[in-house]
Amino acid sequence: MQRQKWIGQHWIKIILLAAIPVMTTDAGSLDHAIDTQVKSDISAQQSQQQIDGLADETVQMLAEYREVLRQTDSLRAYNDQLDKLVTSQQRELDSIGLQLRNIETTRRDIVPLMVQMVDVMTDFVALDIPFLPDERQARLVQLQTLMERADVTLAEKYRRILEAYQVETEYGRTIEGYQGELTIEGDIRTVDFLRIGRVNLYYMTLDSLEVGMWDQKENQWQQLDSEYIRTISQGLKIARKELPPDLLILPVKTAEVSQ
C-alpha cells in the first residue's frame, strides 16, 4: 500500500514538471502575439499617414495635368497637319514599294517620284523647327548626290530615301538633348538644346543663366524668363536619361496652321 502511494506521488511530480514547459511556451506565444499586434497597429498608422500624403500629392498632380491638357489643345491642329503629311508620304512609299517589284517596266515613273520625295523632304526640313541643322542638311545632300549616281541601283536609292523618312518621322516621337552653336546678340555661343518631339526647341547657355525657345510663328529665337531655367535643365537631364521621365511645364509656340 505504501509502495503504491509512493509511486502515485512520483507520477504527480512528473506530470507537474511536464506541464511547466507547456505553460512557459504559452506565455511566450502570448507575448509574441501582443508584440506583433502592436507593431501591426504602428505600421497601419504609418501607412495611413502615407496615404494622406499621397492624396495631397495626387490632387496637386491632377491640377497640373488638367493645365497640360488645356495647353495641348492648341497643338492638335499642328500635330494633325504633321500626321497628314506622314500619312501622305507613307502612301507614296507603299506605292514605290509596289512598283519596284517590276522595276524594269516602271523605271520612268519611279525615278521622278523618288526625286520628288527628296524635294518634299528638303522643303519639310526647311519649314520645320531648326534642330540638328547640320546633320539633317548633310542627309539631304547625300540623298541628292545618291540620286545622280548611275552605279547605285534603284532599290538601294529607295532604301536610303525610306531610311531618311523613318529618321525624320522618329524625331516627332522622341525628346533629345544635344549641344550646338547659337548666335545670341551677335555672338556665336555653344549652348544646350532641348528638343521636344518636333513641337518645339529650347536652349540653355552652358552657365545655366539664360534660356530661350524657338518661335515658329515669328521664325526666330525668343528669350524666356529665368523661371524656366530649372524646368529646361530638368528636361535636358530626362532627354539624356540622367533622370526618369516626368511632367514638364514649358511654354509652347507653334506656327499657325491654315484651314
CSV table of C-alpha atoms in Angstrom, one decimal:
chain,number,residue,atom,x,y,z
A,1,MET,CA,0.0,0.0,0.0
A,2,GLN,CA,2.8,2.4,0.9
A,3,ARG,CA,4.6,1.4,-2.3
A,4,GLN,CA,1.6,2.4,-4.4
A,5,LYS,CA,1.3,5.7,-2.5
A,6,TRP,CA,4.9,6.5,-3.2
A,7,ILE,CA,4.6,5.6,-6.9
A,8,GLY,CA,1.5,7.8,-7.1
A,9,GLN,CA,3.3,10.8,-5.6
A,10,HIS,CA,6.1,10.5,-8.1
A,11,TRP,CA,3.7,10.3,-11.0
A,12,ILE,CA,2.1,13.6,-9.9
A,13,LYS,CA,5.5,15.3,-9.7
A,14,ILE,CA,6.4,14.0,-13.2
A,15,ILE,CA,3.1,15.3,-14.6
A,16,LEU,CA,3.6,18.7,-13.0
A,17,LEU,CA,7.1,19.0,-14.2
A,18,ALA,CA,6.0,18.1,-17.8
A,19,ALA,CA,3.3,20.8,-17.6
A,20,ILE,CA,5.7,23.6,-16.7
A,21,PRO,CA,7.3,24.0,-20.2
A,22,VAL,CA,3.9,24.0,-21.8
A,23,MET,CA,2.8,26.9,-19.6
A,24,THR,CA,6.0,28.7,-20.3
A,25,THR,CA,5.6,28.2,-24.1
A,26,ASP,CA,2.0,29.5,-24.0
A,27,ALA,CA,3.2,32.7,-22.1
A,28,GLY,CA,5.9,33.3,-24.7
A,29,SER,CA,3.4,32.9,-27.6
A,30,LEU,CA,1.1,35.4,-25.9
A,31,ASP,CA,3.9,37.9,-25.6
A,32,HIS,CA,4.8,37.4,-29.2
A,33,ALA,CA,1.2,37.9,-30.3
A,34,ILE,CA,0.9,41.1,-28.4
A,35,ASP,CA,4.1,42.4,-29.8
A,36,THR,CA,3.0,41.5,-33.3
A,37,GLN,CA,-0.3,43.3,-32.8
A,38,VAL,CA,1.4,46.5,-31.5
A,39,LYS,CA,3.8,46.5,-34.5
A,40,SER,CA,0.8,46.0,-36.8
A,41,ASP,CA,-1.0,48.9,-35.3
A,42,ILE,CA,2.0,51.2,-35.6
A,43,SER,CA,2.5,50.1,-39.2
A,44,ALA,CA,-1.2,50.8,-40.0
A,45,GLN,CA,-0.9,54.3,-38.5
A,46,GLN,CA,2.2,55.0,-40.6
A,47,SER,CA,0.5,53.6,-43.7
A,48,GLN,CA,-2.5,55.9,-43.2
A,49,GLN,CA,-0.2,58.9,-42.9
A,50,GLN,CA,1.5,57.9,-46.2
A,51,ILE,CA,-1.9,57.6,-47.8
A,52,ASP,CA,-2.9,61.0,-46.6
A,53,GLY,CA,0.3,62.5,-48.1
A,54,LEU,CA,-0.2,60.7,-51.4
A,55,ALA,CA,-3.7,62.0,-51.6
A,56,ASP,CA,-2.5,65.6,-51.3
A,57,GLU,CA,0.1,65.0,-54.0
A,58,THR,CA,-2.5,63.4,-56.2
A,59,VAL,CA,-4.7,66.5,-56.0
A,60,GLN,CA,-1.8,68.7,-57.0
A,61,MET,CA,-0.7,66.5,-59.9
A,62,LEU,CA,-4.3,66.4,-61.1
A,63,ALA,CA,-4.4,70.2,-61.3
A,64,GLU,CA,-1.1,70.2,-63.2
A,65,TYR,CA,-2.4,67.5,-65.5
A,66,ARG,CA,-5.5,69.5,-66.4
A,67,GLU,CA,-3.4,72.5,-67.2
A,68,VAL,CA,-1.3,70.4,-69.5
A,69,LEU,CA,-4.4,69.2,-71.3
A,70,ARG,CA,-5.6,72.8,-71.8
A,71,GLN,CA,-2.3,73.7,-73.4
A,72,THR,CA,-2.3,70.5,-75.5
A,73,ASP,CA,-5.5,71.6,-77.3
A,74,SER,CA,-3.5,74.4,-79.1
A,75,LEU,CA,-1.1,71.8,-80.6
A,76,ARG,CA,-3.7,69.5,-82.0
A,77,ALA,CA,-4.1,71.3,-85.3
A,78,TYR,CA,-0.3,71.4,-85.8
A,79,ASN,CA,0.1,67.7,-85.0
A,80,ASP,CA,-2.9,66.8,-87.3
A,81,GLN,CA,-1.1,68.6,-90.1
A,82,LEU,CA,2.1,66.6,-89.5
A,83,ASP,CA,0.1,63.3,-89.3
A,84,LYS,CA,-1.5,64.1,-92.7
A,85,LEU,CA,1.9,64.7,-94.2
A,86,VAL,CA,3.4,61.5,-92.8
A,87,THR,CA,0.3,59.5,-94.0
A,88,SER,CA,0.6,61.0,-97.4
A,89,GLN,CA,4.3,60.2,-97.7
A,90,GLN,CA,3.7,56.6,-96.4
A,91,ARG,CA,1.2,56.1,-99.2
A,92,GLU,CA,3.8,57.2,-101.7
A,93,LEU,CA,6.4,54.9,-100.1
A,94,ASP,CA,3.9,52.0,-100.4
A,95,SER,CA,3.3,52.9,-104.0
A,96,ILE,CA,7.0,52.9,-104.7
A,97,GLY,CA,7.5,49.5,-103.0
A,98,LEU,CA,4.8,48.0,-105.2
A,99,GLN,CA,6.3,49.4,-108.4
A,100,LEU,CA,9.8,48.1,-107.5
A,101,ARG,CA,8.5,44.6,-108.0
A,102,ASN,CA,8.5,45.2,-111.7
A,103,ILE,CA,11.4,47.7,-111.8
A,104,GLU,CA,12.3,47.4,-115.4
A,105,THR,CA,8.9,48.4,-116.7
A,106,THR,CA,8.3,51.2,-114.2
A,107,ARG,CA,11.7,52.9,-114.2
A,108,ARG,CA,10.5,56.0,-116.0
A,109,ASP,CA,7.8,56.6,-113.3
A,110,ILE,CA,9.8,55.7,-110.2
A,111,VAL,CA,12.8,57.9,-110.8
A,112,PRO,CA,10.8,61.2,-110.9
A,113,LEU,CA,8.7,60.1,-107.9
A,114,MET,CA,11.9,59.4,-105.9
A,115,VAL,CA,13.3,62.8,-106.9
A,116,GLN,CA,10.0,64.4,-105.8
A,117,MET,CA,10.2,62.6,-102.4
A,118,VAL,CA,13.7,64.0,-101.8
A,119,ASP,CA,12.5,67.5,-102.8
A,120,VAL,CA,9.5,67.2,-100.4
A,121,MET,CA,11.8,66.3,-97.6
A,122,THR,CA,14.1,69.2,-98.4
A,123,ASP,CA,11.1,71.6,-98.2
A,124,PHE,CA,9.8,70.0,-95.0
A,125,VAL,CA,13.2,70.3,-93.2
A,126,ALA,CA,13.4,74.0,-94.3
A,127,LEU,CA,10.0,74.7,-92.8
A,128,ASP,CA,10.5,72.6,-89.6
A,129,ILE,CA,11.9,73.9,-86.3
A,130,PRO,CA,15.7,74.3,-86.7
A,131,PHE,CA,17.0,71.3,-84.7
A,132,LEU,CA,20.2,69.4,-85.8
A,133,PRO,CA,20.5,71.6,-88.9
A,134,ASP,CA,23.9,70.3,-90.0
A,135,GLU,CA,23.0,66.6,-89.6
A,136,ARG,CA,19.7,66.9,-91.4
A,137,GLN,CA,21.2,69.1,-94.2
A,138,ALA,CA,24.0,66.6,-94.7
A,139,ARG,CA,21.5,63.8,-95.0
A,140,LEU,CA,19.6,65.7,-97.7
A,141,VAL,CA,22.8,66.4,-99.6
A,142,GLN,CA,23.7,62.7,-99.5
A,143,LEU,CA,20.3,61.8,-101.0
A,144,GLN,CA,20.6,64.3,-103.7
A,145,THR,CA,24.0,63.1,-104.6
A,146,LEU,CA,22.9,59.5,-104.5
A,147,MET,CA,20.1,60.1,-107.0
A,148,GLU,CA,22.6,61.3,-109.5
A,149,ARG,CA,24.8,58.2,-109.3
A,150,ALA,CA,24.4,55.6,-112.0
A,151,ASP,CA,26.3,52.9,-110.1
A,152,VAL,CA,23.7,52.7,-107.4
A,153,THR,CA,20.6,50.6,-108.0
A,154,LEU,CA,17.1,52.0,-107.8
A,155,ALA,CA,16.4,49.6,-104.9
A,156,GLU,CA,19.3,51.0,-102.9
A,157,LYS,CA,18.2,54.5,-103.6
A,158,TYR,CA,14.7,53.7,-102.5
A,159,ARG,CA,16.0,52.1,-99.3
A,160,ARG,CA,18.1,55.1,-98.5
A,161,ILE,CA,15.2,57.5,-99.1
A,162,LEU,CA,12.9,55.3,-96.9
A,163,GLU,CA,15.5,55.3,-94.2
A,164,ALA,CA,15.7,59.1,-94.2
A,165,TYR,CA,12.0,59.4,-93.9
A,166,GLN,CA,12.0,57.0,-91.0
A,167,VAL,CA,14.6,59.1,-89.2
A,168,GLU,CA,12.6,62.3,-89.7
A,169,THR,CA,9.4,60.5,-88.5
A,170,GLU,CA,11.2,59.3,-85.4
A,171,TYR,CA,12.1,62.9,-84.4
A,172,GLY,CA,8.4,63.5,-83.8
A,173,ARG,CA,8.2,60.8,-81.2
A,174,THR,CA,11.3,61.5,-79.1
A,175,ILE,CA,12.9,64.2,-76.9
A,176,GLU,CA,16.6,64.9,-77.3
A,177,GLY,CA,19.3,67.0,-75.6
A,178,TYR,CA,22.4,68.0,-77.5
A,179,GLN,CA,25.0,70.8,-77.8
A,180,GLY,CA,25.3,73.2,-80.7
A,181,GLU,CA,26.2,76.7,-81.7
A,182,LEU,CA,23.7,79.6,-81.5
A,183,THR,CA,24.1,83.3,-82.3
A,184,ILE,CA,23.0,85.3,-79.3
A,185,GLU,CA,23.1,89.1,-79.6
A,186,GLY,CA,25.7,88.8,-82.4
A,187,ASP,CA,27.9,86.4,-80.6
A,188,ILE,CA,28.2,82.7,-81.6
A,189,ARG,CA,27.9,80.6,-78.4
A,190,THR,CA,27.8,76.9,-77.6
A,191,VAL,CA,24.5,76.1,-75.8
A,192,ASP,CA,22.5,73.0,-74.8
A,193,PHE,CA,19.5,72.4,-77.0
A,194,LEU,CA,16.3,70.6,-75.8
A,195,ARG,CA,14.1,69.2,-78.5
A,196,ILE,CA,10.5,68.1,-77.5
A,197,GLY,CA,9.4,65.9,-80.5
A,198,ARG,CA,9.2,68.4,-83.4
A,199,VAL,CA,6.8,70.6,-81.5
A,200,ASN,CA,9.3,73.0,-80.0
A,201,LEU,CA,13.0,73.6,-79.4
A,202,TYR,CA,14.6,75.2,-76.4
A,203,TYR,CA,18.1,76.3,-75.5
A,204,MET,CA,20.1,77.0,-72.3
A,205,THR,CA,23.5,78.6,-72.1
A,206,LEU,CA,26.3,76.5,-70.6
A,207,ASP,CA,26.4,78.7,-67.5
A,208,SER,CA,22.6,78.0,-67.0
A,209,LEU,CA,21.9,81.7,-66.7
A,210,GLU,CA,19.8,82.1,-69.9
A,211,VAL,CA,17.2,80.1,-71.6
A,212,GLY,CA,15.0,80.6,-74.7
A,213,MET,CA,12.8,78.9,-77.2
A,214,TRP,CA,12.2,78.8,-81.0
A,215,ASP,CA,9.2,80.9,-82.0
A,216,GLN,CA,7.9,79.1,-85.1
A,217,LYS,CA,5.4,81.8,-85.9
A,218,GLU,CA,8.0,84.6,-85.9
A,219,ASN,CA,10.7,82.3,-87.2
A,220,GLN,CA,13.2,83.4,-84.6
A,221,TRP,CA,14.6,82.7,-81.1
A,222,GLN,CA,12.9,84.2,-78.1
A,223,GLN,CA,14.5,84.6,-74.7
A,224,LEU,CA,12.5,83.1,-71.8
A,225,ASP,CA,12.1,84.2,-68.2
A,226,SER,CA,14.6,82.8,-65.7
A,227,GLU,CA,11.7,80.8,-64.0
A,228,TYR,CA,12.1,78.2,-66.8
A,229,ILE,CA,15.8,77.6,-66.2
A,230,ARG,CA,15.1,74.8,-63.7
A,231,THR,CA,12.5,73.1,-65.9
A,232,ILE,CA,14.6,73.2,-69.1
A,233,SER,CA,17.6,71.9,-67.1
A,234,GLN,CA,15.4,69.0,-65.8
A,235,GLY,CA,14.2,68.3,-69.4
A,236,LEU,CA,17.8,68.1,-70.6
A,237,LYS,CA,18.6,65.5,-67.9
A,238,ILE,CA,15.5,63.5,-68.8
A,239,ALA,CA,16.4,63.6,-72.5
A,240,ARG,CA,19.9,62.3,-71.6
A,241,LYS,CA,18.4,59.6,-69.4
A,242,GLU,CA,20.0,61.1,-66.3
A,243,LEU,CA,16.5,61.4,-64.7
A,244,PRO,CA,13.4,59.3,-65.2
A,245,PRO,CA,10.6,60.7,-67.3
A,246,ASP,CA,8.5,63.3,-65.5
A,247,LEU,CA,5.9,66.0,-66.2
A,248,LEU,CA,7.4,69.2,-67.6
A,249,ILE,CA,5.6,72.5,-67.8
A,250,LEU,CA,7.1,74.5,-70.6
A,251,PRO,CA,5.8,77.4,-72.9
A,252,VAL,CA,4.9,76.3,-76.4
A,253,LYS,CA,4.5,78.3,-79.5
A,254,THR,CA,3.7,76.8,-82.9
A,255,ALA,CA,3.1,78.2,-86.4
A,256,GLU,CA,-0.5,78.9,-87.3
A,257,VAL,CA,-2.0,76.1,-89.4
A,258,SER,CA,-4.1,77.2,-92.3
A,259,GLN,CA,-7.5,75.6,-92.5
